[in-house]
């Protein structure tokens, strides 16, 4: 005698696409992609990245959405529904929920830095400071304990406020506002960049295939990033897919999501690199590119630079917010779907636990907490969580999702599922998708795991 509340659904296809693109577009696009492009010499790396999105990212994205839509459940429930209560496949669901906790807890700390830089821009903090002084700000922030906890809690409150209002009134509504705004302002910034002296050099760097210093490990880095940037491997896209009506066009939506994500990553490069080249800075500055290099340049530009800086960091906060929302939704929807909690209680409890989980990461730089941990593992909390999530949890989750849909799911159901709601996909599309899922994606992901955990050194093997 089960009484069931009807599952909430997206208000429209655009709402779903924007929410999923909101999950995908995040620190990965604005912070990480430009600096790994810089480190790998631009050009060819970007081309290879595009292939990785197309051949590995999009197939797994479609697989996640299919599993979600077909089961109408978040990860744990989805695998119970499709594979059976007794099967071990539900462990992938639990891995996803755990990944949500782990990733959001440190992602929120990075988003907190962006909040801090937003406020520093408002108060003209960089103006009149020497490059060394500006570069040193980041170190001071990183090693300060309390202020990191403060911004971490502000960011978590923002994420919780969106998730608590539900799929349509919270997640969809906010993404409908934040995403168009983010894309529009980025386009405006990119147009401004065209007038800078360094634009040609930047365009050449990003788009021209140079005989670059790209190593085989750079290819794996592009592959791993294709994965992270599309929010794959922990059931975030699966969960968003579970709020789709059965008659929605999955291939079309996936292409739009992947397209938007790639567009923003390339835009981010074409906003940042022209500025960097114009002012003679190093495109290979690494992780410090947005928090150290750019503020130096914003300082050099003067008054208008502070405004630019403010806009830029606000965009980063928006991007991080819509990604953080998808991370929390995976955890929250587990309690709603499987434990039948109501949304308000689930969001507050899971958001609260993620906040507590994040405190050690927020204190990582200050060394205030658990110095023994650092001593034992050679990494602080922040780095340990990032390492575990990016190198083990997400790739393993993605690998098993590809294997499940490629090898275990009943082929007839799978075919009916991906083709339902689409009128334009041909048989070759379906066949290609299955081959990519069965062979290419698992092999690729396996290589990433082996390389990242140091079991193989692909540069020594191929190079
Ligand atoms: N895709 C986001 C980015 O590029 C990060 C992210 C959000 C994510 N949700 C995720 C990564 C789920 C993996 C899984 O910053």
Short mmCIF file of C-alpha atoms and ligand atoms in Angstrom, two decimals, residues 22-29 103 107 225 227-237 261 319 322-324 326-327 394, ligand 1:
data_model
loop_
_atom_site.label_atom_id
_atom_site.label_comp_id
_atom_site.label_asym_id
_atom_site.label_seq_id
_atom_site.Cartn_x
_atom_site.Cartn_y
_atom_site.Cartn_z
CA UNK A 22 25.11 24.96 -14.99
CA UNK A 23 26.44 21.82 -13.37
CA UNK A 24 29.00 21.32 -16.13
CA UNK A 25 30.18 24.92 -16.35
CA UNK A 26 32.18 25.57 -13.22
CA UNK A 27 35.63 26.10 -11.81
CA UNK A 28 36.74 23.41 -14.25
CA UNK A 29 36.00 25.68 -17.21
CA UNK A 103 33.90 17.13 -3.83
CA UNK A 107 34.89 22.87 -4.05
CA UNK A 225 39.35 17.00 -17.73
CA UNK A 227 35.24 13.98 -17.63
CA UNK A 228 35.37 16.45 -14.78
CA UNK A 229 34.11 19.38 -16.77
CA UNK A 230 30.97 17.49 -17.86
CA UNK A 231 30.26 16.56 -14.20
CA UNK A 232 30.46 12.86 -15.01
CA UNK A 233 31.12 9.87 -12.81
CA UNK A 234 29.11 10.52 -9.67
CA UNK A 235 25.56 10.56 -10.91
CA UNK A 236 25.05 14.32 -11.00
CA UNK A 237 23.86 14.17 -14.60
CA UNK A 261 30.29 23.69 -21.64
CA UNK A 319 29.59 29.16 -12.16
CA UNK A 322 25.37 26.15 -10.15
CA UNK A 323 27.92 23.31 -10.00
CA UNK A 324 27.76 23.13 -6.21
CA UNK A 326 24.24 19.76 -8.61
CA UNK A 327 26.72 18.20 -6.19
CA UNK A 394 34.97 9.99 -10.43
N1 LIG B 1 31.76 20.24 -13.84
C1 LIG B 1 32.10 21.13 -12.77
C2 LIG B 1 33.27 22.01 -13.20
O1 LIG B 1 33.66 21.99 -14.33
C3 LIG B 1 32.43 20.43 -11.51
C4 LIG B 1 31.37 19.50 -11.06
C5 LIG B 1 30.13 19.81 -10.68
C6 LIG B 1 31.43 18.11 -11.03
N2 LIG B 1 29.41 18.68 -10.40
C7 LIG B 1 30.20 17.64 -10.61
C8 LIG B 1 32.42 17.23 -11.35
C9 LIG B 1 29.94 16.31 -10.51
C10 LIG B 1 32.17 15.89 -11.26
C11 LIG B 1 30.93 15.44 -10.84
O2 LIG B 1 33.79 22.74 -12.40
#
